mmCIF file of C-alpha atoms in Angstrom:
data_model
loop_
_atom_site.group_PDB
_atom_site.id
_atom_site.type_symbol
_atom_site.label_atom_id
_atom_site.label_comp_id
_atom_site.label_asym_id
_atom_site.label_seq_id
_atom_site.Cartn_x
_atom_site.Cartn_y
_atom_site.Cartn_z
ATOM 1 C CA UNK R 4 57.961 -5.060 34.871
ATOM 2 C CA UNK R 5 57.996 -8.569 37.126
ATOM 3 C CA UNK R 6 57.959 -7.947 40.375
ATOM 4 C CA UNK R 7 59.444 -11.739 40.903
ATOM 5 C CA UNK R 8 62.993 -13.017 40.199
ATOM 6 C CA UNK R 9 64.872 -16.303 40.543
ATOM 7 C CA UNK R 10 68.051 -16.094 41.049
ATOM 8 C CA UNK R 11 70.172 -19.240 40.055
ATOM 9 C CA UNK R 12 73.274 -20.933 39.976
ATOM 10 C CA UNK R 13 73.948 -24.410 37.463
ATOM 11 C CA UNK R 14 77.305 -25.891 38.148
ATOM 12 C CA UNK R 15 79.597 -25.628 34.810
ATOM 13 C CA UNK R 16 81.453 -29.269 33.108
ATOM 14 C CA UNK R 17 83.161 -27.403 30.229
ATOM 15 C CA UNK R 18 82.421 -23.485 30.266
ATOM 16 C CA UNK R 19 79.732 -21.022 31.223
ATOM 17 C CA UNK R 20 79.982 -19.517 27.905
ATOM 18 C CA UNK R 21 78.779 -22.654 26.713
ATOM 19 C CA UNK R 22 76.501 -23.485 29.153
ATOM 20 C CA UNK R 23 75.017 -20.134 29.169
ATOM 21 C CA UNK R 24 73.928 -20.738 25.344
ATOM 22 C CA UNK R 25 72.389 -24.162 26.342
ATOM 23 C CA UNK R 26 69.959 -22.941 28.697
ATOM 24 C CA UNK R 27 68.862 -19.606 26.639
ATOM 25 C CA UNK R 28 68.534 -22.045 24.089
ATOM 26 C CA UNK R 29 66.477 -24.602 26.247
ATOM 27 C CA UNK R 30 64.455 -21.100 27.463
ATOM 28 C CA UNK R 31 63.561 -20.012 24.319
ATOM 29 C CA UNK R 32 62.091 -23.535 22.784
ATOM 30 C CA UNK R 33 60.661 -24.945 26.085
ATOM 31 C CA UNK R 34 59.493 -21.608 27.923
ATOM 32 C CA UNK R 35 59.297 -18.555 25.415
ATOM 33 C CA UNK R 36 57.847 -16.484 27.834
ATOM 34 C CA UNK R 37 60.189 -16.672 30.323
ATOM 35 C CA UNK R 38 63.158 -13.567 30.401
ATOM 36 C CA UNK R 39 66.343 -15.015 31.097
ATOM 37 C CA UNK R 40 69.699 -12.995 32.016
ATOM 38 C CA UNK R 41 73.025 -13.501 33.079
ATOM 39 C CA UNK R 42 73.610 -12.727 36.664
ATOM 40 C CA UNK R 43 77.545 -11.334 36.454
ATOM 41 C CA UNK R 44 79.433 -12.411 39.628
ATOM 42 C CA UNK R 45 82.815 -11.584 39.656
ATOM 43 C CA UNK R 46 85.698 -14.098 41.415
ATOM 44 C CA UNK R 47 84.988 -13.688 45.334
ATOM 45 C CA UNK R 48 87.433 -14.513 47.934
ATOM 46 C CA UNK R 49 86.787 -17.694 48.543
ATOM 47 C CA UNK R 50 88.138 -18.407 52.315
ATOM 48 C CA UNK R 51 88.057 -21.472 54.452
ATOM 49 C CA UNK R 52 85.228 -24.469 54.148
ATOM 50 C CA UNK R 53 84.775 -23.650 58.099
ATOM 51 C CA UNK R 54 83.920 -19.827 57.458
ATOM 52 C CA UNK R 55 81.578 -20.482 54.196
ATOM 53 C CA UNK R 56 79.506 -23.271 56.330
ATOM 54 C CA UNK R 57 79.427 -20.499 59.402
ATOM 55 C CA UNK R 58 78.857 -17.462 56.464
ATOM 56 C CA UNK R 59 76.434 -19.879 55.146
ATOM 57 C CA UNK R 60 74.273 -20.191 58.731
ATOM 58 C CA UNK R 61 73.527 -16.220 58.194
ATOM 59 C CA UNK R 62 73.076 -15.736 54.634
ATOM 60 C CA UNK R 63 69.202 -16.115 54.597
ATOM 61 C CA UNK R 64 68.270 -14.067 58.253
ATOM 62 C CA UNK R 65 70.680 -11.170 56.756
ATOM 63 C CA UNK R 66 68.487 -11.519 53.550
ATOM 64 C CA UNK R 67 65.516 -11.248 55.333
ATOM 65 C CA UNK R 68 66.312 -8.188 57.041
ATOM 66 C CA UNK R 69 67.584 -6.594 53.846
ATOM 67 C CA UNK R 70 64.190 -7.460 51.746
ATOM 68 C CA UNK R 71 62.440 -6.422 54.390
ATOM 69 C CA UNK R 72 63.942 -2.713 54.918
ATOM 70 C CA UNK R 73 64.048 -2.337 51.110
ATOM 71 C CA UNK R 74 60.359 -3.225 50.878
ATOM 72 C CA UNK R 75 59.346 -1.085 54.050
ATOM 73 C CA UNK R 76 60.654 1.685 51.889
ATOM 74 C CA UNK R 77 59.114 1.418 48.984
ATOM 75 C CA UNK R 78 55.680 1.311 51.359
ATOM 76 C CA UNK R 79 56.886 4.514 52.836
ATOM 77 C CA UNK R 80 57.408 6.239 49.281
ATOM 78 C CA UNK R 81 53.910 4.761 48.171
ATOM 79 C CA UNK R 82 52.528 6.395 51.398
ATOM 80 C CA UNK R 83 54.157 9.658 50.533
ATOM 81 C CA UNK R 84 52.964 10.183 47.005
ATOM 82 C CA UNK R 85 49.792 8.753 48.085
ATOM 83 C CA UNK R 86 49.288 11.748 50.582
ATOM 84 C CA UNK R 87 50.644 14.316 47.923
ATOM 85 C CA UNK R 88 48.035 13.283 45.309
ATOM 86 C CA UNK R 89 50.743 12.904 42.398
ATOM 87 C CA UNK R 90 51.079 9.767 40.553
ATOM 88 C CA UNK R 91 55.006 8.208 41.425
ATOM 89 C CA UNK R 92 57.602 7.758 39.131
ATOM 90 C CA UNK R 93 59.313 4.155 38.934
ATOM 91 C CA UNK R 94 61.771 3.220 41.463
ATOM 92 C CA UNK R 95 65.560 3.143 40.139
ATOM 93 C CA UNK R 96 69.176 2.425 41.580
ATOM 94 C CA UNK R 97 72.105 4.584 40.193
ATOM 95 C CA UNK R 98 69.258 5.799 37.820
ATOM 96 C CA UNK R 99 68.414 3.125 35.829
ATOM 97 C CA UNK R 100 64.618 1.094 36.747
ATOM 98 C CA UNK R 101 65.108 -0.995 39.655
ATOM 99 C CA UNK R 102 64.361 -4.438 36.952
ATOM 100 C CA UNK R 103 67.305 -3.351 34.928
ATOM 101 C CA UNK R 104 69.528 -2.867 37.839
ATOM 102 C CA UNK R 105 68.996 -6.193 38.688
ATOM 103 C CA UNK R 106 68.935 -8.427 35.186
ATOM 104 C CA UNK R 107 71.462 -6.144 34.089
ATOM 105 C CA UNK R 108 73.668 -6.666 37.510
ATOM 106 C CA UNK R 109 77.497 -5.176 37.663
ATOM 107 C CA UNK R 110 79.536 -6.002 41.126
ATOM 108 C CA UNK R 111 80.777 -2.924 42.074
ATOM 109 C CA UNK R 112 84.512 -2.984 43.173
ATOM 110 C CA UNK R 113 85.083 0.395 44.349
ATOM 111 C CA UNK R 114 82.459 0.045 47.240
ATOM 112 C CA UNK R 115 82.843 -3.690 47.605
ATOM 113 C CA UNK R 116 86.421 -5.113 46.841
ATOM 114 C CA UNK R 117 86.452 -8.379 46.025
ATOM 115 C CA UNK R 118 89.621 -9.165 47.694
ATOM 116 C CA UNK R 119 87.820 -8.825 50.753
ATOM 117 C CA UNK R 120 86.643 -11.971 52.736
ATOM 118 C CA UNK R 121 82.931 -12.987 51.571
ATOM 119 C CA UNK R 122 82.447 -12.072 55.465
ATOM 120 C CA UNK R 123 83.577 -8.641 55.423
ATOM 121 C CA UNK R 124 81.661 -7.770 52.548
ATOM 122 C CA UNK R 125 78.156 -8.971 54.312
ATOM 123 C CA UNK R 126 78.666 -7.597 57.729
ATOM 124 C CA UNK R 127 79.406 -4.086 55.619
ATOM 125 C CA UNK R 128 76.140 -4.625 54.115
ATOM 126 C CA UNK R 129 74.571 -5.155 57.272
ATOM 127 C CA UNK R 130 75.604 -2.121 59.021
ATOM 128 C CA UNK R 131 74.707 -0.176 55.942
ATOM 129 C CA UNK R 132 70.895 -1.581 55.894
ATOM 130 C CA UNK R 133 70.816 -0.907 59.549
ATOM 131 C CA UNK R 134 71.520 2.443 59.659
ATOM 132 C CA UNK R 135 69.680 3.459 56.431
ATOM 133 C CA UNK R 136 66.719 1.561 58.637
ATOM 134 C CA UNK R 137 67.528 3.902 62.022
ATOM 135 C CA UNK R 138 67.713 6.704 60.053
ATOM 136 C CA UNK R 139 64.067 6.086 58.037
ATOM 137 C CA UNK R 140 62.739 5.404 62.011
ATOM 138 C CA UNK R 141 63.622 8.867 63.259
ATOM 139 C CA UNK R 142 62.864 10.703 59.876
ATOM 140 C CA UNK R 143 59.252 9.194 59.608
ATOM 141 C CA UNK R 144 58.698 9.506 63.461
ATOM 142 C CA UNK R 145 58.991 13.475 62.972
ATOM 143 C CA UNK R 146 57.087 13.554 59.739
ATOM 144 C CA UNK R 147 54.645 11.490 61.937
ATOM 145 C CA UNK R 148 54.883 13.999 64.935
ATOM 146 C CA UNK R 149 53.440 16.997 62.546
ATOM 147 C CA UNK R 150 50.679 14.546 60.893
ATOM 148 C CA UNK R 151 49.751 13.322 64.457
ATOM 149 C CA UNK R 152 49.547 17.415 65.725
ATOM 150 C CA UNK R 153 47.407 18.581 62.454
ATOM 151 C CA UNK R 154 45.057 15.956 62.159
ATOM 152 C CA UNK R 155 44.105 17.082 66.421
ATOM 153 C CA UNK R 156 43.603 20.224 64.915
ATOM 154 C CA UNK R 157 41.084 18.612 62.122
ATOM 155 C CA UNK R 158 39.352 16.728 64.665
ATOM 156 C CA UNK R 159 38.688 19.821 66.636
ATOM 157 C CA UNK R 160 37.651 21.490 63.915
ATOM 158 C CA UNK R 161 35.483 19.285 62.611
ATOM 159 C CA UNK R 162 34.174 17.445 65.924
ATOM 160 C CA UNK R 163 30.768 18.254 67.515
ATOM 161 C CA UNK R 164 30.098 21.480 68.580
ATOM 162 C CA UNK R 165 29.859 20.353 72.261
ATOM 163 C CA UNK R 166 34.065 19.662 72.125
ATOM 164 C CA UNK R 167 35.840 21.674 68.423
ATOM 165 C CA UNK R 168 36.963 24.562 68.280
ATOM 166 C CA UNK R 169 34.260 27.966 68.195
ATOM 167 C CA UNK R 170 36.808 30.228 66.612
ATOM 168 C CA UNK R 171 35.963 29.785 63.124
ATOM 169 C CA UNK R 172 32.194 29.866 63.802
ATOM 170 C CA UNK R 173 31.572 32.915 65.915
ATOM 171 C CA UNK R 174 32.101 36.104 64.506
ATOM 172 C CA UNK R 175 32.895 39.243 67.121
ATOM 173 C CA UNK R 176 29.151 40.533 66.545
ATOM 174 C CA UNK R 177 27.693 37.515 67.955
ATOM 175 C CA UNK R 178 29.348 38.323 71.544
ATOM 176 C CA UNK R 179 27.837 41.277 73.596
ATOM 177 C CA UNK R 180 29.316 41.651 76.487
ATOM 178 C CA UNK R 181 28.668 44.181 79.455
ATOM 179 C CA UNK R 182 28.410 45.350 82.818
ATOM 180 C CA UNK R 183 24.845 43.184 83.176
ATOM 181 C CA UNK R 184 25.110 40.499 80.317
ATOM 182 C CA UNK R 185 27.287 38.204 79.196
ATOM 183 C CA UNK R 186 26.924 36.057 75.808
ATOM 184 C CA UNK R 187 27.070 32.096 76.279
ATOM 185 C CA UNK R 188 26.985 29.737 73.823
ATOM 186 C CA UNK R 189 24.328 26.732 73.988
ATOM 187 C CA UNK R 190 25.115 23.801 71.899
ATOM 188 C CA UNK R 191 21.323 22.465 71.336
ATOM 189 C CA UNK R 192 20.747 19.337 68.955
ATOM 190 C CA UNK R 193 18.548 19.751 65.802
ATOM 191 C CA UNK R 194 15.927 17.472 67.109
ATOM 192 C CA UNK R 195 15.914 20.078 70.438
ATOM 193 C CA UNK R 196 15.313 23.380 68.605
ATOM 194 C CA UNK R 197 12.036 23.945 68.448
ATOM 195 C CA UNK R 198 12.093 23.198 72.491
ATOM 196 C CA UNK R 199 15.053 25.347 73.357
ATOM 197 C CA UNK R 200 13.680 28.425 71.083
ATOM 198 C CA UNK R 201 10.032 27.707 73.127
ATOM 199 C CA UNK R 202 11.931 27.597 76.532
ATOM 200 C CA UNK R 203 15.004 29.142 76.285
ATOM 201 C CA UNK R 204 13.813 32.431 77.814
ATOM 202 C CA UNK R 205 12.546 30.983 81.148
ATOM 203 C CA UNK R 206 15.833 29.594 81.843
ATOM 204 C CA UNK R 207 16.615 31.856 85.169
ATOM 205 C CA UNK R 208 17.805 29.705 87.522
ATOM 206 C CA UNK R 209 20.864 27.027 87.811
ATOM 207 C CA UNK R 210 17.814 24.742 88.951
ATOM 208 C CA UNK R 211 16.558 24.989 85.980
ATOM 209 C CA UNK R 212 19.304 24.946 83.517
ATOM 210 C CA UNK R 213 20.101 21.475 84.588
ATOM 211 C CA UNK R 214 16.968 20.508 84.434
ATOM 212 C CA UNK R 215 17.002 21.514 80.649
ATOM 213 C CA UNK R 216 20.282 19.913 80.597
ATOM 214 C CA UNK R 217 18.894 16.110 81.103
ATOM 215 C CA UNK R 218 15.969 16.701 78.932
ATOM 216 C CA UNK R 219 17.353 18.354 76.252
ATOM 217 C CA UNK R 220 20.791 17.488 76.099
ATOM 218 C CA UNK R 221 22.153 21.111 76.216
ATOM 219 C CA UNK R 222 25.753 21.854 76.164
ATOM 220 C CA UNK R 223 26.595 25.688 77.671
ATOM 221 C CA UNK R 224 29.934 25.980 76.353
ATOM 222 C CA UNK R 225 32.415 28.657 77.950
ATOM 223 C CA UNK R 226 33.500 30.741 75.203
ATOM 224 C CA UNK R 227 36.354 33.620 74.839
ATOM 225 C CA UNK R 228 36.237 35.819 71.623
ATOM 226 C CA UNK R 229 39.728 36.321 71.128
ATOM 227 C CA UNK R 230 40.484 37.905 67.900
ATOM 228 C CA UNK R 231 44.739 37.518 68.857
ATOM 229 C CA UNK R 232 44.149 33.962 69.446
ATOM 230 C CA UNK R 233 41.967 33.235 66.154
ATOM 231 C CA UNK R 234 44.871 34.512 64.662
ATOM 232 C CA UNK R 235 47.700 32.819 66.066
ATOM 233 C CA UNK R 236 46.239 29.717 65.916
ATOM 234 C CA UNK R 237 45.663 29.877 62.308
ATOM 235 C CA UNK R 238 49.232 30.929 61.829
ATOM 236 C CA UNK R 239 50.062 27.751 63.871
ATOM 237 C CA UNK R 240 47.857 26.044 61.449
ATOM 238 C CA UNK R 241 49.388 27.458 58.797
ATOM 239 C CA UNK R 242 52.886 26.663 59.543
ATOM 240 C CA UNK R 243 52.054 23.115 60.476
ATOM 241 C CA UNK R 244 50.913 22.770 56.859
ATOM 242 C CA UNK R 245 54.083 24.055 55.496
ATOM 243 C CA UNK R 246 56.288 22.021 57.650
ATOM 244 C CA UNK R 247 53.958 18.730 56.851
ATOM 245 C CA UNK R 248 55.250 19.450 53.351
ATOM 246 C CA UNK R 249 58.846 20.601 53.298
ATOM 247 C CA UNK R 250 58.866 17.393 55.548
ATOM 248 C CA UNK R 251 57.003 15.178 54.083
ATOM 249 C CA UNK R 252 59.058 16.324 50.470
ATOM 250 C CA UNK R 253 62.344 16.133 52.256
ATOM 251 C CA UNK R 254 61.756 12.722 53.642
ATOM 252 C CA UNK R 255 60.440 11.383 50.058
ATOM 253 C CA UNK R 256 63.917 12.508 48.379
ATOM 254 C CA UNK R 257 65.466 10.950 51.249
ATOM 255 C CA UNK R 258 64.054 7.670 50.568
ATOM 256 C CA UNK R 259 64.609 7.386 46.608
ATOM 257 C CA UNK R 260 67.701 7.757 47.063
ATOM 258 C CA UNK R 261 68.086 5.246 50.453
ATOM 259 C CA UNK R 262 65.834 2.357 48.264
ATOM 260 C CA UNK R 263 68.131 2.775 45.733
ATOM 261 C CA UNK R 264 71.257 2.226 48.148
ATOM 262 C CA UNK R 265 69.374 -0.201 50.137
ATOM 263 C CA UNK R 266 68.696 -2.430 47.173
ATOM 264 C CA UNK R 267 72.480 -1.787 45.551
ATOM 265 C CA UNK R 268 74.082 -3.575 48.352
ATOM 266 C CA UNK R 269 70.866 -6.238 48.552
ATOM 267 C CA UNK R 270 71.720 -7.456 44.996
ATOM 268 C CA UNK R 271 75.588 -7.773 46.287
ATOM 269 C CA UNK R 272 74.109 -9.510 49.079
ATOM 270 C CA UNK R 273 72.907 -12.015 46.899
ATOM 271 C CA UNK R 274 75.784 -11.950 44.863
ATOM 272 C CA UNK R 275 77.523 -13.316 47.727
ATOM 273 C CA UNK R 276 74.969 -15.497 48.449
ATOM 274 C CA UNK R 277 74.893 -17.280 45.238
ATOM 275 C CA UNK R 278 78.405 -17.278 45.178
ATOM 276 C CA UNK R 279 78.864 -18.878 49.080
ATOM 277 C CA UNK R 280 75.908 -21.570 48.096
ATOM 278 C CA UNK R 281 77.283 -22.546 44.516
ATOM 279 C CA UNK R 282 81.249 -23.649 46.238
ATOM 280 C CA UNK R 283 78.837 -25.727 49.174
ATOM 281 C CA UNK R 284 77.341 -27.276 46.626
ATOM 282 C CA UNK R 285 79.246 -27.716 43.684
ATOM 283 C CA UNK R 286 82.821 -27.682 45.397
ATOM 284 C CA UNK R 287 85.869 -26.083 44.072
ATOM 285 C CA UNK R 288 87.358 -24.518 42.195
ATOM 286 C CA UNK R 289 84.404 -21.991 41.502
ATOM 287 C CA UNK R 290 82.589 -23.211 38.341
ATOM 288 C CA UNK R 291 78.895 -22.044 37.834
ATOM 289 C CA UNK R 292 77.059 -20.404 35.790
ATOM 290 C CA UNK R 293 74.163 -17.524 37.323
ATOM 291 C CA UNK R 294 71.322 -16.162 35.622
ATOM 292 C CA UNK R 295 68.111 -14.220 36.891
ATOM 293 C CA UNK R 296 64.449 -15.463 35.117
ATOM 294 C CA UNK R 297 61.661 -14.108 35.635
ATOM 295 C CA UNK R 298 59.033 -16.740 34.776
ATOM 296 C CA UNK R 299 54.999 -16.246 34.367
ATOM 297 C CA UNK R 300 53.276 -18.108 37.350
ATOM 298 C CA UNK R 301 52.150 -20.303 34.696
ATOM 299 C CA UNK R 302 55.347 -21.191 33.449
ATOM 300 C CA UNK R 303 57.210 -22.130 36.508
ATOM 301 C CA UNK R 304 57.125 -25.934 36.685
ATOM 302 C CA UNK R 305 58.113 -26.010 33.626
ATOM 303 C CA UNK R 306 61.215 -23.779 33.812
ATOM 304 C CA UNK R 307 62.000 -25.830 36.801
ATOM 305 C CA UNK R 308 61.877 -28.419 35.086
ATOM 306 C CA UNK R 309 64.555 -27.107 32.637
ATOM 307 C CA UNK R 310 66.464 -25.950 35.508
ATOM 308 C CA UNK R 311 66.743 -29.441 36.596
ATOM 309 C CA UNK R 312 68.251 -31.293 33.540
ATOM 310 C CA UNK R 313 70.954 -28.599 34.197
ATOM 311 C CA UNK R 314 71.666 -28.889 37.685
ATOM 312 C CA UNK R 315 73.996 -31.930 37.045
ATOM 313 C CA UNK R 316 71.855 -34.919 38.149
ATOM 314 C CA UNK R 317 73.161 -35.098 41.668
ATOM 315 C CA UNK R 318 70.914 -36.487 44.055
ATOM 316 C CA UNK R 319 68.333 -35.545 41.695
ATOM 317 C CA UNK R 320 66.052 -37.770 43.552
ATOM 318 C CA UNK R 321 66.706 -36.806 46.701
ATOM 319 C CA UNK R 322 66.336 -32.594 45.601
ATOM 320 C CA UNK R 323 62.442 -34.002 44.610
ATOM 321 C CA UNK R 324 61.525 -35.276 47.363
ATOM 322 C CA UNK R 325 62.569 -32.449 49.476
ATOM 323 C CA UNK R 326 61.145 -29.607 47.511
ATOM 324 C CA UNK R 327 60.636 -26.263 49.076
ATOM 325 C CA UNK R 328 62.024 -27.912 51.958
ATOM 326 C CA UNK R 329 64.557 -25.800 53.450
ATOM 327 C CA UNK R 330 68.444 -27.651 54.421
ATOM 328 C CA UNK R 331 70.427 -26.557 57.276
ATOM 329 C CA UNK R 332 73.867 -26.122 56.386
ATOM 330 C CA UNK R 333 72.990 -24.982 52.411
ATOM 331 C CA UNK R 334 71.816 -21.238 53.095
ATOM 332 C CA UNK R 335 68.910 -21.798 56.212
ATOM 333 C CA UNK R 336 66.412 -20.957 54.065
ATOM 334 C CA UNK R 337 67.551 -21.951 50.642
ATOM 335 C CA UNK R 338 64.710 -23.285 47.798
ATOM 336 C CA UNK R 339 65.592 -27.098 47.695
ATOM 337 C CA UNK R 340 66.623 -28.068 44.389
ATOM 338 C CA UNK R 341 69.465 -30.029 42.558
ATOM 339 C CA UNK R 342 70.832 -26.505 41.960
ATOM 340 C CA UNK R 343 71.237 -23.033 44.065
ATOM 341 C CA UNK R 344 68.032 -21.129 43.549
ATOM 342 C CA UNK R 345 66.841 -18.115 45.706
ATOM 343 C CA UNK R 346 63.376 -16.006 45.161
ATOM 344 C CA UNK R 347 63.626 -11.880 45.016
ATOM 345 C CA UNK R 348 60.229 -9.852 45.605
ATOM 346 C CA UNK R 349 60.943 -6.858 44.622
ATOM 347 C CA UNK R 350 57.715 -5.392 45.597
#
């Protein structure tokens, strides 16, 4: 599967019937490795000049925030199956792979009319993102919460002696406890042993327990045998495992199905995109043709190249010596060419 995807726009003379033949045609001699597909965009309201030049000033920050949510969570789902130890499936949208959703692109009227202003239709995108993005926040904040509480509970478990927990180490024969003794626990490093078993004895004074202290780096830990607390602590353990993986299930579901939404209404977003930059460019009425490629790295200049000889000749000059320049007033951040042309990372 490519992971990158032009999308395009070529302005139409006669039809897009026939100008869609002419450039799979052109593709398949030129470029043979190149996919080609025809990116379906259905008759958009087309509104004022005034409100596609404003629409237009937005296009590419509203893009950016939409890529960027649908790639944070695809990192998240990657992170989630990563701490699971299975092997993901692929990503889809409406259950079909997440490339064929795209080359294979239908506008969908019931959730996007088309009789609704180009504007309308973005700013309902928008708030959709944005709220699938609040939601992911607070969701991976709590599953966050129980990693942050568990992995405490594996440092103190598997810490130095001088600071984790004893619990799991002392058993309840090791303590003696009486009316004249009382068991304490001395945390003595390996290279200290043979000194503490040689001196250990003779320690019967504070005096001299300090002294031991600075020369053998002894740590007299305080120590409760607590059988009730062993066990509640690991049934806290144990819980906080089980919640760490309803959660971290739950929130996985959660965003499958949110990447799929998320990147739904990103390829209407560029639906509308393409659709706002082809009338600035090519005027009205609307006549263009779209298509997604996805060429090899190797293959690009030359599928630009193609790309140009169909883009009409206007300015052609001009588009050259501005490449990957971006234009105010055609899309912010629009690829310069002598033809609409926008870049989708899927990944």
């Amino acid at each position: 599967m490519a992971t990158r995807y032009w999308i395009v726009s070529l302005p139409v003379q006669s039809s897009a019937s026939f100008q869609w033949s002419r450039l799979q045609e052109s593709i398949s001699k030129r470029s043979f490795d190149t996919p080609v597909y025809r990116f379906n965009i259905p008759d958009l309201r087309v509104g004022t000049l005034d409100s596609l030049l404003a629409l237009s000033d937005d296009l590419a920050k509203s893009n950016a925030f939409i890529e960027g949510v649908s790639h944070k969570i695809r990192r998240q789902i990657e992170e989630l199956e990563r701490a699971s130890g299975v092997e993901g499936g692929a990503l889809t949208v409406d259950g079909v792979p997440v490339d064929s959703y795209l080359t294979r692109f239908v506008w969908d009227e019931a959730k996007y009319p088309t009789m609704s202003p180009l504007r309308e239709i973005v700013d309902s995108i928008h708030v959709l993102v944005a709220k699938i993005e609040d939601d992911m926040k607070v969701r991976a904040a709590e599953y966050n919460n129980i990693r942050g509480q568990l992995n405490a509970i594996n440092r103190k478990q598997s810490g130095s002696l001088a600071v984790r927990d004893l619990s799991d180490l002392v058993k309840p024969e090791d303590i003696i406890t009486s009316e004249h003794l009382v068991t304490l626990l001395a945390v003595v490093p390996k290279y200290s042993q043979k000194d503490w078993l040689s001196s250990y004895e003779t320690l019967t004074t504070y005096v001299v327990k300090l002294l031991l202290f600075y020369i053998f780096i002894i740590d007299i830990r305080e120590f409760e045998y607590s059988p009730e607390a062993q066990e509640s602590r690991k049934q806290e353990l144990e819980k906080l495992l089980q919640d760490q993986e309803n959660m971290r299930s739950s929130l996985l579901q959660w965003c499958h199905a949110s990447y799929g939404e998320v990147f739904s209404a990103w390829m209407h977003f560029c639906a509308v995109r393409v659709f706002a930059e082809s009338i600035l460019r090519y005027g009205l009425p609307p006549s263009f043709l779209a298509a997604v490629l996805a060429p090899p790295a190797k293959s690009e200049k030359k599928v630009r190249s193609i790309l140009e000889e169909f883009g009409g000749n206007i300015n052609s000059a001009f588009w050259k010596s501005e490449d990957e320049v971006s234009l105010a007033g055609m899309g912010g951040e629009a690829e310069a060419y002598p033809y609409v042309s926008f870049t989708i990372n899927i990944v």
